[in-house]
Every structure is written in structure tokens, then in C-alpha cells.
Amino acid sequence: MTATATTTGTTTTTTTTTATGATLPLATVRGLQVAYGDGPLVLDGVDLDLFPGELVALLGSSGSGKSTLMKSLTGFAPVNGGTVRVAGHDLTNLRHGQLRRLRAHVGQVFQQFNLVGRLSVLTNVLTGGLHDAGPLNLAGGFSSAHRRLALELLDRVGIAHKANDQARTLSGGQQQRVAIARALMQRPRLILADEPVASLDPKMSHAVLDLLHDIARQDGIPVLVSLHVLPLALEHSDRIVGLARGEMLVSAPTTELDADRLGVLYAGDEDDEEGDDHDAHVA
Ligand SMILES: Nc1ncnc2c1ncn2[C@@H]1O[C@H](COP(=O)(O)OP(=O)(O)O)[C@@H](O)[C@H]1O
Ligand SMILES: [Mg+2]
């Protein structure tokens, strides 16, 4: 792949394989343009490759287009131009049924965990497998094979002992682990995590990112994680991509980057109203 870093005003281009040695991307975005309704382009000419086995950190100020880029990878963004390919499919040309089947194998993790609080941890994980043929037995309960798998996954994320607790009784970090187990229940080809640690304290943030990085490596799938805090991105990712006002200004292996070179993503933020967001990235 070609990694291009435009972080200092000059463009450095290095040709390399990925940090993990994979050569074929699972997802490829080229020249992506997105606009909501009659509004302006919120993504303009974005390129992105996601390779099996790597954790890619997606950086950018609030409003730079991170969530929109994530949505484009599940066919939920209003695409005006360019292409989005995932697992060999051109998302802009898929029929609804095909798109639904593809989405079934994209695990998603959100800032607010999105669990059903009154249901047990185990049931929350089991719902991740609902798209699969046959998770339910004749009595309408989940099959024992699915229960076993869900328990194995809870064990993997370190909270099997909470399986029967109501999800809402868990801490934020524990809830995010449940959400990750639920995503794994989908047997994902790709995991998209949109600000997964924005509601967690620093210790929990490190633990959740460690877990996501382990999953990327062990399961050989790409994990795309949007983050606000630069040191977290620098510590936990194989590659960093960075958006500013809808354009991809940074795309490079993490080892080639540092906070100074990433500053270009936040240049001009001082003029914005969102001062607290600007503070967040250096926290
Ligand atoms: N559903 C929507 N309708 C209209 N505009 C939207 C919608 N979602 C996002 N936007 C706009 O698109 C731009 C990028 O937003 P978003 O992708 O959410 O950025 P980020 O996740 O980096 O904060 C922002 O200007 C935002 O206001
Ligand atoms: Mg967002």
C-alpha cells in the first residue's frame, strides 16, 4: 500500500505493506464524496484502505466527518461520488437484501454502548447473533450452541461472571466489553467503533482499546476506531488516518507519526466555537 502523510505542509510518501503484513484490503474507499440533502460536501475525495489484522485510529475534530465515513462503510451515508468496497462488494450498487447481509457481518461499537439495560448481559450478547440462521430453538429461546458461544465471548472479554446480571448494573467499561462481545457474536469481517472510549475513564479506555487491538490481531480483521485523544491513538493503533473538514489529511503508520505531525488536523480549531473539543485531543 502507499501511505501518504501530509502533516507538515510537505507530502511524504512511503511505499510499504501494512503494519500487520496483510496485502489485500478488506475495505477500500476511493474519492468518496458525501452530502446530506442539499447541503455541502461533508466528505470530499476521501480515500481509505482497511487491512485484515490492523487497528486503524480515525482522528479529527468534531464535525470533520468521522461518523459519516464510518456510516459509508455500512451503506448508511448518502454517497454523491466515489466508491466504497467492503469484502468484495461495491456498497453503492448493492440491493437492499445484499446490503443487509453484509451489515450482518460488520460489528459496531458505540460511545453509549447501546445495550438493552433491563436485559441480562448474556441476552445482550446473544442478540448479536440474531441475523444467523437458527439462533432460536423451537420454544423461541436461544439455542444452546449460541448460548455457549456467547458465554465463551463473555469470557474472552473478561466478564463471564456478569452473564446473568442486568446490563444496566455494569460499569461503563464493563458495558463496553459486553458491546464488544455482542459485535463478536456477529462473526464480524470488520469492526467499526465510533468513539468507543469517549465515555470511559483513562484506565478503562486503555483496557478497551487493548481488547479491540487484540481482536484485530487474533481474529485477523480490520478494526476502525474513531478517537478524540491523540495519546490513545498513538499508543493503540497500527495506522492513523485523520480527517479535517471532510478531507483526509493524514494516512500513515502510527510509528511515523507524533502529536506535532497530527496537529494539522486541529489547525484552526481555536477559531471554532467548540473549544472543549479542541482541549480533548491533547488531554
Ligand atoms: N444526518 C445528518 N444530516 C445533516 N448533516 C449531517 C448529518 N450527520 C452529520 N451531518 C453533518 O456532517 C458533518 C460531519 O459530521 P460527522 O460525520 O458526524 O462528524 P464527526 O463524527 O467527525 O463529528 C457535520 O457538519 C455534521 O453537521
Ligand atoms: Mg461522530
PDB file of C-alpha atoms and ligand atoms in Angstrom:
ATOM      1  CA  MET A   1       0.000   0.000   0.000  1.00  0.00           C
ATOM      2  CA  THR A   2       1.002   3.625  -0.303  1.00  0.00           C
ATOM      3  CA  ALA A   3       0.990   5.617   2.873  1.00  0.00           C
ATOM      4  CA  THR A   4       0.828   9.348   2.405  1.00  0.00           C
ATOM      5  CA  ALA A   5       1.409  11.760   5.214  1.00  0.00           C
ATOM      6  CA  THR A   6       0.661  15.429   4.662  1.00  0.00           C
ATOM      7  CA  THR A   7       1.265  16.528   8.171  1.00  0.00           C
ATOM      8  CA  THR A   8       3.858  19.236   7.859  1.00  0.00           C
ATOM      9  CA  GLY A   9       2.772  21.031   4.725  1.00  0.00           C
ATOM     10  CA  THR A  10       5.052  18.834   2.616  1.00  0.00           C
ATOM     11  CA  THR A  11       3.853  15.440   1.479  1.00  0.00           C
ATOM     12  CA  THR A  12       5.905  12.410   2.395  1.00  0.00           C
ATOM     13  CA  THR A  13       5.042   9.255   0.530  1.00  0.00           C
ATOM     14  CA  THR A  14       6.266   5.876   1.625  1.00  0.00           C
ATOM     15  CA  THR A  15       5.517   2.581  -0.017  1.00  0.00           C
ATOM     16  CA  THR A  16       5.119  -0.192   2.473  1.00  0.00           C
ATOM     17  CA  THR A  17       2.991  -3.148   3.429  1.00  0.00           C
ATOM     18  CA  THR A  18       0.697  -2.697   6.413  1.00  0.00           C
ATOM     19  CA  ALA A  19       1.954  -2.832   9.967  1.00  0.00           C
ATOM     20  CA  THR A  20       0.492  -6.331  10.148  1.00  0.00           C
ATOM     21  CA  GLY A  21       1.849  -7.576   6.811  1.00  0.00           C
ATOM     22  CA  ALA A  22      -1.549  -8.029   5.134  1.00  0.00           C
ATOM     23  CA  THR A  23      -1.567  -7.155   1.466  1.00  0.00           C
ATOM     24  CA  LEU A  24      -5.229  -7.120   0.375  1.00  0.00           C
ATOM     25  CA  PRO A  25      -7.590  -4.624   1.998  1.00  0.00           C
ATOM     26  CA  LEU A  26     -10.978  -5.812   3.237  1.00  0.00           C
ATOM     27  CA  ALA A  27     -12.416  -2.345   2.709  1.00  0.00           C
ATOM     28  CA  THR A  28     -11.457   0.266   0.126  1.00  0.00           C
ATOM     29  CA  VAL A  29     -12.813   3.785  -0.134  1.00  0.00           C
ATOM     30  CA  ARG A  30     -11.859   5.897  -3.147  1.00  0.00           C
ATOM     31  CA  GLY A  31     -12.691   9.517  -3.898  1.00  0.00           C
ATOM     32  CA  LEU A  32     -15.662   9.392  -1.543  1.00  0.00           C
ATOM     33  CA  GLN A  33     -17.981  12.383  -1.598  1.00  0.00           C
ATOM     34  CA  VAL A  34     -20.907  12.627   0.793  1.00  0.00           C
ATOM     35  CA  ALA A  35     -23.504  15.372   1.235  1.00  0.00           C
ATOM     36  CA  TYR A  36     -26.635  15.307   3.382  1.00  0.00           C
ATOM     37  CA  GLY A  37     -29.622  16.509   1.362  1.00  0.00           C
ATOM     38  CA  ASP A  38     -28.853  19.730  -0.468  1.00  0.00           C
ATOM     39  CA  GLY A  39     -26.091  20.588   1.975  1.00  0.00           C
ATOM     40  CA  PRO A  40     -22.374  20.986   1.267  1.00  0.00           C
ATOM     41  CA  LEU A  41     -19.991  18.040   0.861  1.00  0.00           C
ATOM     42  CA  VAL A  42     -19.117  16.769   4.340  1.00  0.00           C
ATOM     43  CA  LEU A  43     -16.659  14.251   2.887  1.00  0.00           C
ATOM     44  CA  ASP A  44     -14.766  15.348  -0.206  1.00  0.00           C
ATOM     45  CA  GLY A  45     -12.425  12.980  -2.008  1.00  0.00           C
ATOM     46  CA  VAL A  46     -11.699  10.612   0.876  1.00  0.00           C
ATOM     47  CA  ASP A  47      -9.505   7.532   0.309  1.00  0.00           C
ATOM     48  CA  LEU A  48      -9.151   4.755   2.881  1.00  0.00           C
ATOM     49  CA  ASP A  49      -7.924   1.145   2.980  1.00  0.00           C
ATOM     50  CA  LEU A  50      -8.603  -1.191   5.890  1.00  0.00           C
ATOM     51  CA  PHE A  51      -6.417  -4.301   6.070  1.00  0.00           C
ATOM     52  CA  PRO A  52      -7.083  -7.514   7.998  1.00  0.00           C
ATOM     53  CA  GLY A  53      -5.425  -7.608  11.405  1.00  0.00           C
ATOM     54  CA  GLU A  54      -4.880  -3.893  11.927  1.00  0.00           C
ATOM     55  CA  LEU A  55      -6.382  -1.342  14.254  1.00  0.00           C
ATOM     56  CA  VAL A  56      -6.748   1.979  12.451  1.00  0.00           C
ATOM     57  CA  ALA A  57      -7.394   5.092  14.516  1.00  0.00           C
ATOM     58  CA  LEU A  58      -9.614   7.714  12.866  1.00  0.00           C
ATOM     59  CA  LEU A  59      -8.899  11.204  14.158  1.00  0.00           C
ATOM     60  CA  GLY A  60     -10.427  14.597  13.519  1.00  0.00           C
ATOM     61  CA  SER A  61     -12.272  17.409  15.256  1.00  0.00           C
ATOM     62  CA  SER A  62     -15.965  17.211  15.957  1.00  0.00           C
ATOM     63  CA  GLY A  63     -17.803  17.630  12.647  1.00  0.00           C
ATOM     64  CA  SER A  64     -14.823  16.590  10.498  1.00  0.00           C
ATOM     65  CA  GLY A  65     -16.750  13.613   9.101  1.00  0.00           C
ATOM     66  CA  LYS A  66     -15.608  10.619  11.181  1.00  0.00           C
ATOM     67  CA  SER A  67     -19.069   9.187  11.858  1.00  0.00           C
ATOM     68  CA  THR A  68     -20.102   9.835   8.259  1.00  0.00           C
ATOM     69  CA  LEU A  69     -17.079   7.889   6.992  1.00  0.00           C
ATOM     70  CA  MET A  70     -17.974   5.014   9.325  1.00  0.00           C
ATOM     71  CA  LYS A  71     -21.579   5.101   8.082  1.00  0.00           C
ATOM     72  CA  SER A  72     -20.379   4.908   4.486  1.00  0.00           C
ATOM     73  CA  LEU A  73     -18.814   1.517   5.299  1.00  0.00           C
ATOM     74  CA  THR A  74     -22.253   0.085   6.121  1.00  0.00           C
ATOM     75  CA  GLY A  75     -24.056   1.877   3.290  1.00  0.00           C
ATOM     76  CA  PHE A  76     -25.775   4.403   5.548  1.00  0.00           C
ATOM     77  CA  ALA A  77     -24.159   7.574   4.206  1.00  0.00           C
ATOM     78  CA  PRO A  78     -25.676   9.489   1.269  1.00  0.00           C
ATOM     79  CA  VAL A  79     -22.882   8.971  -1.271  1.00  0.00           C
ATOM     80  CA  ASN A  80     -22.557  11.603  -4.013  1.00  0.00           C
ATOM     81  CA  GLY A  81     -19.434  10.280  -5.685  1.00  0.00           C
ATOM     82  CA  GLY A  82     -16.597   7.795  -5.428  1.00  0.00           C
ATOM     83  CA  THR A  83     -16.669   4.144  -4.392  1.00  0.00           C
ATOM     84  CA  VAL A  84     -16.911   2.139  -1.171  1.00  0.00           C
ATOM     85  CA  ARG A  85     -15.981  -1.549  -1.377  1.00  0.00           C
ATOM     86  CA  VAL A  86     -16.285  -3.939   1.574  1.00  0.00           C
ATOM     87  CA  ALA A  87     -15.453  -7.653   1.349  1.00  0.00           C
ATOM     88  CA  GLY A  88     -15.526  -7.508  -2.436  1.00  0.00           C
ATOM     89  CA  HIS A  89     -18.882  -5.720  -2.706  1.00  0.00           C
ATOM     90  CA  ASP A  90     -19.425  -2.258  -4.133  1.00  0.00           C
ATOM     91  CA  LEU A  91     -21.750  -0.796  -1.495  1.00  0.00           C
ATOM     92  CA  THR A  92     -23.125   1.875  -3.782  1.00  0.00           C
ATOM     93  CA  ASN A  93     -24.553  -0.821  -6.091  1.00  0.00           C
ATOM     94  CA  LEU A  94     -25.888  -3.390  -3.618  1.00  0.00           C
ATOM     95  CA  ARG A  95     -29.551  -4.271  -3.465  1.00  0.00           C
ATOM     96  CA  HIS A  96     -31.220  -3.943  -0.086  1.00  0.00           C
ATOM     97  CA  GLY A  97     -31.079  -7.638   0.818  1.00  0.00           C
ATOM     98  CA  GLN A  98     -27.402  -7.891  -0.100  1.00  0.00           C
ATOM     99  CA  LEU A  99     -26.636  -4.789   1.939  1.00  0.00           C
ATOM    100  CA  ARG A 100     -28.461  -6.269   4.930  1.00  0.00           C
ATOM    101  CA  ARG A 101     -26.431  -9.485   4.699  1.00  0.00           C
ATOM    102  CA  LEU A 102     -23.209  -7.507   4.513  1.00  0.00           C
ATOM    103  CA  ARG A 103     -24.186  -5.369   7.524  1.00  0.00           C
ATOM    104  CA  ALA A 104     -24.821  -8.540   9.495  1.00  0.00           C
ATOM    105  CA  HIS A 105     -21.066  -9.132   9.441  1.00  0.00           C
ATOM    106  CA  VAL A 106     -19.946  -5.631  10.354  1.00  0.00           C
ATOM    107  CA  GLY A 107     -19.673  -5.352  14.133  1.00  0.00           C
ATOM    108  CA  GLN A 108     -20.408  -1.911  15.534  1.00  0.00           C
ATOM    109  CA  VAL A 109     -19.421  -0.419  18.863  1.00  0.00           C
ATOM    110  CA  PHE A 110     -20.729   2.966  20.021  1.00  0.00           C
ATOM    111  CA  GLN A 111     -19.875   5.641  22.577  1.00  0.00           C
ATOM    112  CA  GLN A 112     -23.016   4.940  24.618  1.00  0.00           C
ATOM    113  CA  PHE A 113     -22.694   1.106  24.356  1.00  0.00           C
ATOM    114  CA  ASN A 114     -26.303   0.775  23.061  1.00  0.00           C
ATOM    115  CA  LEU A 115     -27.165  -2.206  25.276  1.00  0.00           C
ATOM    116  CA  VAL A 116     -30.691  -3.034  26.413  1.00  0.00           C
ATOM    117  CA  GLY A 117     -30.256  -2.145  30.069  1.00  0.00           C
ATOM    118  CA  ARG A 118     -33.046  -4.251  31.563  1.00  0.00           C
ATOM    119  CA  LEU A 119     -31.908  -7.421  29.762  1.00  0.00           C
ATOM    120  CA  SER A 120     -29.154  -9.691  31.014  1.00  0.00           C
ATOM    121  CA  VAL A 121     -25.605  -9.334  29.789  1.00  0.00           C
ATOM    122  CA  LEU A 122     -25.880 -12.777  28.160  1.00  0.00           C
ATOM    123  CA  THR A 123     -29.076 -11.871  26.278  1.00  0.00           C
ATOM    124  CA  ASN A 124     -27.499  -8.668  25.039  1.00  0.00           C
ATOM    125  CA  VAL A 125     -24.613 -10.670  23.582  1.00  0.00           C
ATOM    126  CA  LEU A 126     -26.980 -13.265  22.096  1.00  0.00           C
ATOM    127  CA  THR A 127     -28.835 -10.577  20.144  1.00  0.00           C
ATOM    128  CA  GLY A 128     -25.634 -10.040  18.152  1.00  0.00           C
ATOM    129  CA  GLY A 129     -26.182 -13.445  16.561  1.00  0.00           C
ATOM    130  CA  LEU A 130     -29.802 -12.866  15.631  1.00  0.00           C
ATOM    131  CA  HIS A 131     -29.116 -12.449  11.922  1.00  0.00           C
ATOM    132  CA  ASP A 132     -27.705 -16.003  11.833  1.00  0.00           C
ATOM    133  CA  ALA A 133     -29.925 -18.843  10.716  1.00  0.00           C
ATOM    134  CA  GLY A 134     -31.114 -20.753  13.739  1.00  0.00           C
ATOM    135  CA  PRO A 135     -30.068 -18.937  16.912  1.00  0.00           C
ATOM    136  CA  LEU A 136     -33.541 -19.578  18.297  1.00  0.00           C
ATOM    137  CA  ASN A 137     -34.774 -23.027  19.339  1.00  0.00           C
ATOM    138  CA  LEU A 138     -38.339 -24.279  18.824  1.00  0.00           C
ATOM    139  CA  ALA A 139     -39.518 -22.748  22.082  1.00  0.00           C
ATOM    140  CA  GLY A 140     -38.343 -19.331  20.910  1.00  0.00           C
ATOM    141  CA  GLY A 141     -35.295 -19.265  23.198  1.00  0.00           C
ATOM    142  CA  PHE A 142     -31.697 -19.048  22.075  1.00  0.00           C
ATOM    143  CA  SER A 143     -30.103 -22.366  21.104  1.00  0.00           C
ATOM    144  CA  SER A 144     -27.613 -23.955  23.477  1.00  0.00           C
ATOM    145  CA  ALA A 145     -24.845 -23.648  20.874  1.00  0.00           C
ATOM    146  CA  HIS A 146     -25.405 -19.896  20.699  1.00  0.00           C
ATOM    147  CA  ARG A 147     -25.506 -19.646  24.488  1.00  0.00           C
ATOM    148  CA  ARG A 148     -22.186 -21.492  24.673  1.00  0.00           C
ATOM    149  CA  LEU A 149     -20.635 -19.175  22.120  1.00  0.00           C
ATOM    150  CA  ALA A 150     -21.980 -16.087  23.892  1.00  0.00           C
ATOM    151  CA  LEU A 151     -20.523 -17.302  27.196  1.00  0.00           C
ATOM    152  CA  GLU A 152     -17.173 -18.010  25.525  1.00  0.00           C
ATOM    153  CA  LEU A 153     -17.149 -14.487  24.136  1.00  0.00           C
ATOM    154  CA  LEU A 154     -18.012 -13.005  27.536  1.00  0.00           C
ATOM    155  CA  ASP A 155     -15.126 -14.988  28.947  1.00  0.00           C
ATOM    156  CA  ARG A 156     -12.874 -13.622  26.211  1.00  0.00           C
ATOM    157  CA  VAL A 157     -13.749 -10.023  27.084  1.00  0.00           C
ATOM    158  CA  GLY A 158     -13.303 -10.792  30.784  1.00  0.00           C
ATOM    159  CA  ILE A 159     -16.824 -10.561  32.208  1.00  0.00           C
ATOM    160  CA  ALA A 160     -18.294 -14.080  32.085  1.00  0.00           C
ATOM    161  CA  HIS A 161     -19.064 -13.721  35.807  1.00  0.00           C
ATOM    162  CA  LYS A 162     -21.571 -10.966  34.954  1.00  0.00           C
ATOM    163  CA  ALA A 163     -23.510 -13.030  32.389  1.00  0.00           C
ATOM    164  CA  ASN A 164     -26.769 -13.088  34.358  1.00  0.00           C
ATOM    165  CA  ASP A 165     -26.656  -9.518  35.638  1.00  0.00           C
ATOM    166  CA  GLN A 166     -28.831  -6.818  34.134  1.00  0.00           C
ATOM    167  CA  ALA A 167     -26.703  -4.861  31.655  1.00  0.00           C
ATOM    168  CA  ARG A 168     -27.554  -1.524  33.286  1.00  0.00           C
ATOM    169  CA  THR A 169     -25.924  -2.575  36.564  1.00  0.00           C
ATOM    170  CA  LEU A 170     -22.468  -2.799  34.968  1.00  0.00           C
ATOM    171  CA  SER A 171     -19.844  -0.052  34.886  1.00  0.00           C
ATOM    172  CA  GLY A 172     -19.209   1.798  31.625  1.00  0.00           C
ATOM    173  CA  GLY A 173     -16.077  -0.191  30.885  1.00  0.00           C
ATOM    174  CA  GLN A 174     -17.886  -3.463  31.532  1.00  0.00           C
ATOM    175  CA  GLN A 175     -20.820  -2.401  29.341  1.00  0.00           C
ATOM    176  CA  GLN A 176     -18.449  -1.611  26.501  1.00  0.00           C
ATOM    177  CA  ARG A 177     -16.979  -5.118  26.861  1.00  0.00           C
ATOM    178  CA  VAL A 178     -20.487  -6.540  26.553  1.00  0.00           C
ATOM    179  CA  ALA A 179     -20.993  -4.460  23.410  1.00  0.00           C
ATOM    180  CA  ILE A 180     -17.726  -5.831  22.005  1.00  0.00           C
ATOM    181  CA  ALA A 181     -18.789  -9.409  22.807  1.00  0.00           C
ATOM    182  CA  ARG A 182     -22.107  -8.686  21.075  1.00  0.00           C
ATOM    183  CA  ALA A 183     -20.197  -7.458  17.990  1.00  0.00           C
ATOM    184  CA  LEU A 184     -18.056 -10.631  18.045  1.00  0.00           C
ATOM    185  CA  MET A 185     -21.244 -12.719  18.156  1.00  0.00           C
ATOM    186  CA  GLN A 186     -21.850 -11.465  14.596  1.00  0.00           C
ATOM    187  CA  ARG A 187     -18.646 -13.230  13.441  1.00  0.00           C
ATOM    188  CA  PRO A 188     -17.619  -9.855  12.025  1.00  0.00           C
ATOM    189  CA  ARG A 189     -15.468  -9.353   8.934  1.00  0.00           C
ATOM    190  CA  LEU A 190     -14.902  -5.782  10.099  1.00  0.00           C
ATOM    191  CA  ILE A 191     -15.437  -3.855  13.335  1.00  0.00           C
ATOM    192  CA  LEU A 192     -16.345  -0.159  13.385  1.00  0.00           C
ATOM    193  CA  ALA A 193     -16.038   1.534  16.757  1.00  0.00           C
ATOM    194  CA  ASP A 194     -17.282   5.155  16.792  1.00  0.00           C
ATOM    195  CA  GLU A 195     -15.776   6.939  19.819  1.00  0.00           C
ATOM    196  CA  PRO A 196     -15.885   3.750  21.921  1.00  0.00           C
ATOM    197  CA  VAL A 197     -13.948   5.226  24.830  1.00  0.00           C
ATOM    198  CA  ALA A 198     -15.314   8.777  24.894  1.00  0.00           C
ATOM    199  CA  SER A 199     -17.476   7.960  27.946  1.00  0.00           C
ATOM    200  CA  LEU A 200     -14.804   5.987  29.809  1.00  0.00           C
ATOM    201  CA  ASP A 201     -12.086   6.980  32.258  1.00  0.00           C
ATOM    202  CA  PRO A 202      -8.452   6.709  31.091  1.00  0.00           C
ATOM    203  CA  LYS A 203      -7.803   3.295  32.657  1.00  0.00           C
ATOM    204  CA  MET A 204     -10.917   1.788  31.089  1.00  0.00           C
ATOM    205  CA  SER A 205     -10.092   3.499  27.789  1.00  0.00           C
ATOM    206  CA  HIS A 206      -6.710   1.757  27.637  1.00  0.00           C
ATOM    207  CA  ALA A 207      -8.265  -1.596  28.541  1.00  0.00           C
ATOM    208  CA  VAL A 208     -10.999  -1.347  25.874  1.00  0.00           C
ATOM    209  CA  LEU A 209      -8.516  -0.280  23.179  1.00  0.00           C
ATOM    210  CA  ASP A 210      -6.158  -3.114  24.180  1.00  0.00           C
ATOM    211  CA  LEU A 211      -9.061  -5.509  23.770  1.00  0.00           C
ATOM    212  CA  LEU A 212     -10.001  -4.129  20.340  1.00  0.00           C
ATOM    213  CA  HIS A 213      -6.376  -4.304  19.221  1.00  0.00           C
ATOM    214  CA  ASP A 214      -6.097  -7.940  20.380  1.00  0.00           C
ATOM    215  CA  ILE A 215      -9.269  -8.781  18.457  1.00  0.00           C
ATOM    216  CA  ALA A 216      -7.889  -7.188  15.283  1.00  0.00           C
ATOM    217  CA  ARG A 217      -4.693  -9.236  15.531  1.00  0.00           C
ATOM    218  CA  GLN A 218      -6.105 -12.528  16.788  1.00  0.00           C
ATOM    219  CA  ASP A 219      -9.156 -12.650  14.527  1.00  0.00           C
ATOM    220  CA  GLY A 220      -7.354 -11.092  11.564  1.00  0.00           C
ATOM    221  CA  ILE A 221      -9.997  -8.448  10.925  1.00  0.00           C
ATOM    222  CA  PRO A 222      -9.698  -4.694  10.467  1.00  0.00           C
ATOM    223  CA  VAL A 223     -10.891  -2.555  13.381  1.00  0.00           C
ATOM    224  CA  LEU A 224     -11.565   1.132  12.668  1.00  0.00           C
ATOM    225  CA  VAL A 225     -11.775   3.233  15.833  1.00  0.00           C
ATOM    226  CA  SER A 226     -12.548   6.937  15.980  1.00  0.00           C
ATOM    227  CA  LEU A 227     -10.863   8.679  18.885  1.00  0.00           C
ATOM    228  CA  HIS A 228     -10.557  12.152  20.370  1.00  0.00           C
ATOM    229  CA  VAL A 229      -7.436  11.717  22.437  1.00  0.00           C
ATOM    230  CA  LEU A 230      -4.168  11.713  20.487  1.00  0.00           C
ATOM    231  CA  PRO A 231      -2.045   9.763  23.006  1.00  0.00           C
ATOM    232  CA  LEU A 232      -4.593   6.923  22.921  1.00  0.00           C
ATOM    233  CA  ALA A 233      -4.391   6.794  19.129  1.00  0.00           C
ATOM    234  CA  LEU A 234      -0.590   6.873  19.175  1.00  0.00           C
ATOM    235  CA  GLU A 235      -0.405   4.100  21.771  1.00  0.00           C
ATOM    236  CA  HIS A 236      -3.032   1.681  20.481  1.00  0.00           C
ATOM    237  CA  SER A 237      -3.145   1.852  16.680  1.00  0.00           C
ATOM    238  CA  ASP A 238      -1.183   0.361  13.788  1.00  0.00           C
ATOM    239  CA  ARG A 239      -2.139   3.198  11.484  1.00  0.00           C
ATOM    240  CA  ILE A 240      -3.697   6.622  11.864  1.00  0.00           C
ATOM    241  CA  VAL A 241      -5.981   8.341   9.387  1.00  0.00           C
ATOM    242  CA  GLY A 242      -7.122  11.879  10.010  1.00  0.00           C
ATOM    243  CA  LEU A 243      -9.937  13.999   8.659  1.00  0.00           C
ATOM    244  CA  ALA A 244     -10.224  17.767   8.699  1.00  0.00           C
ATOM    245  CA  ARG A 245     -13.328  19.399   7.238  1.00  0.00           C
ATOM    246  CA  GLY A 246     -14.151  16.327   5.202  1.00  0.00           C
ATOM    247  CA  GLU A 247     -10.696  15.766   3.720  1.00  0.00           C
ATOM    248  CA  MET A 248      -8.257  13.007   4.623  1.00  0.00           C
ATOM    249  CA  LEU A 249      -5.138  14.958   5.603  1.00  0.00           C
ATOM    250  CA  VAL A 250      -3.230  12.150   7.311  1.00  0.00           C
ATOM    251  CA  SER A 251      -2.791   8.474   6.468  1.00  0.00           C
ATOM    252  CA  ALA A 252       0.348   6.840   7.794  1.00  0.00           C
ATOM    253  CA  PRO A 253       1.668   4.075  10.020  1.00  0.00           C
ATOM    254  CA  THR A 254       1.472   5.164  13.645  1.00  0.00           C
ATOM    255  CA  THR A 255       5.242   4.702  14.065  1.00  0.00           C
ATOM    256  CA  GLU A 256       5.779   7.557  11.582  1.00  0.00           C
ATOM    257  CA  LEU A 257       3.538   9.995  13.465  1.00  0.00           C
ATOM    258  CA  ASP A 258       3.600  12.057  16.627  1.00  0.00           C
ATOM    259  CA  ALA A 259       1.443  14.744  18.234  1.00  0.00           C
ATOM    260  CA  ASP A 260       3.209  17.525  16.309  1.00  0.00           C
ATOM    261  CA  ARG A 261       2.586  15.945  12.938  1.00  0.00           C
ATOM    262  CA  LEU A 262      -1.059  15.326  13.834  1.00  0.00           C
ATOM    263  CA  GLY A 263      -1.546  18.962  14.833  1.00  0.00           C
ATOM    264  CA  VAL A 264      -2.571  19.755  11.249  1.00  0.00           C
ATOM    265  CA  LEU A 265      -5.882  18.010  11.960  1.00  0.00           C
ATOM    266  CA  TYR A 266      -6.761  20.561  14.593  1.00  0.00           C
ATOM    267  CA  ALA A 267      -5.290  23.695  12.985  1.00  0.00           C
ATOM    268  CA  GLY A 268      -7.888  26.451  13.030  1.00  0.00           C
ATOM    269  CA  ASP A 269      -9.935  24.839  15.783  1.00  0.00           C
ATOM    270  CA  GLU A 270      -9.165  27.814  18.021  1.00  0.00           C
ATOM    271  CA  ASP A 271     -11.448  29.858  15.766  1.00  0.00           C
ATOM    272  CA  ASP A 272     -14.285  27.394  16.212  1.00  0.00           C
ATOM    273  CA  GLU A 273     -16.909  27.572  18.879  1.00  0.00           C
ATOM    274  CA  GLU A 274     -16.140  24.040  20.024  1.00  0.00           C
ATOM    275  CA  GLY A 275     -13.292  24.919  22.323  1.00  0.00           C
ATOM    276  CA  ASP A 276     -13.893  21.997  24.659  1.00  0.00           C
ATOM    277  CA  ASP A 277     -13.487  19.589  21.773  1.00  0.00           C
ATOM    278  CA  HIS A 278     -10.134  21.153  20.965  1.00  0.00           C
ATOM    279  CA  ASP A 279      -8.987  20.633  24.516  1.00  0.00           C
ATOM    280  CA  ALA A 280      -9.950  16.987  24.390  1.00  0.00           C
ATOM    281  CA  HIS A 281      -7.371  15.903  21.828  1.00  0.00           C
ATOM    282  CA  VAL A 282      -4.384  16.852  23.950  1.00  0.00           C
ATOM    283  CA  ALA A 283      -5.854  15.548  27.215  1.00  0.00           C
TER     284      ALA A 283
HETATM  285  N1  LIG B   1     -27.868  13.255   9.348  1.00  0.00           N
HETATM  286  C1  LIG B   1     -27.248  14.389   9.039  1.00  0.00           C
HETATM  287  N2  LIG B   1     -27.894  15.376   8.379  1.00  0.00           N
HETATM  288  C2  LIG B   1     -27.281  16.540   8.053  1.00  0.00           C
HETATM  289  N3  LIG B   1     -25.978  16.799   8.333  1.00  0.00           N
HETATM  290  C3  LIG B   1     -25.281  15.871   8.982  1.00  0.00           C
HETATM  291  C4  LIG B   1     -25.870  14.613   9.383  1.00  0.00           C
HETATM  292  N4  LIG B   1     -24.917  13.875  10.018  1.00  0.00           N
HETATM  293  C5  LIG B   1     -23.806  14.627  10.016  1.00  0.00           C
HETATM  294  N5  LIG B   1     -24.000  15.818   9.407  1.00  0.00           N
HETATM  295  C6  LIG B   1     -23.001  16.881   9.217  1.00  0.00           C
HETATM  296  O1  LIG B   1     -21.893  16.294   8.577  1.00  0.00           O
HETATM  297  C7  LIG B   1     -20.670  16.816   9.076  1.00  0.00           C
HETATM  298  C8  LIG B   1     -19.822  15.665   9.598  1.00  0.00           C
HETATM  299  O2  LIG B   1     -20.462  15.102  10.721  1.00  0.00           O
HETATM  300  P1  LIG B   1     -19.968  13.769  11.414  1.00  0.00           P
HETATM  301  O3  LIG B   1     -19.706  12.749  10.361  1.00  0.00           O
HETATM  302  O4  LIG B   1     -20.948  13.436  12.462  1.00  0.00           O
HETATM  303  O5  LIG B   1     -18.562  14.227  12.037  1.00  0.00           O
HETATM  304  P2  LIG B   1     -17.777  13.695  13.319  1.00  0.00           P
HETATM  305  O6  LIG B   1     -18.226  12.289  13.573  1.00  0.00           O
HETATM  306  O7  LIG B   1     -16.338  13.805  12.929  1.00  0.00           O
HETATM  307  O8  LIG B   1     -18.127  14.618  14.446  1.00  0.00           O
HETATM  308  C9  LIG B   1     -21.053  17.833  10.158  1.00  0.00           C
HETATM  309  O9  LIG B   1     -21.052  19.099   9.577  1.00  0.00           O
HETATM  310  C10 LIG B   1     -22.456  17.414  10.527  1.00  0.00           C
HETATM  311  O10 LIG B   1     -23.215  18.525  10.974  1.00  0.00           O
HETATM  312 MG    MG B   2     -19.004  11.399  15.290  1.00  0.00          MG
END
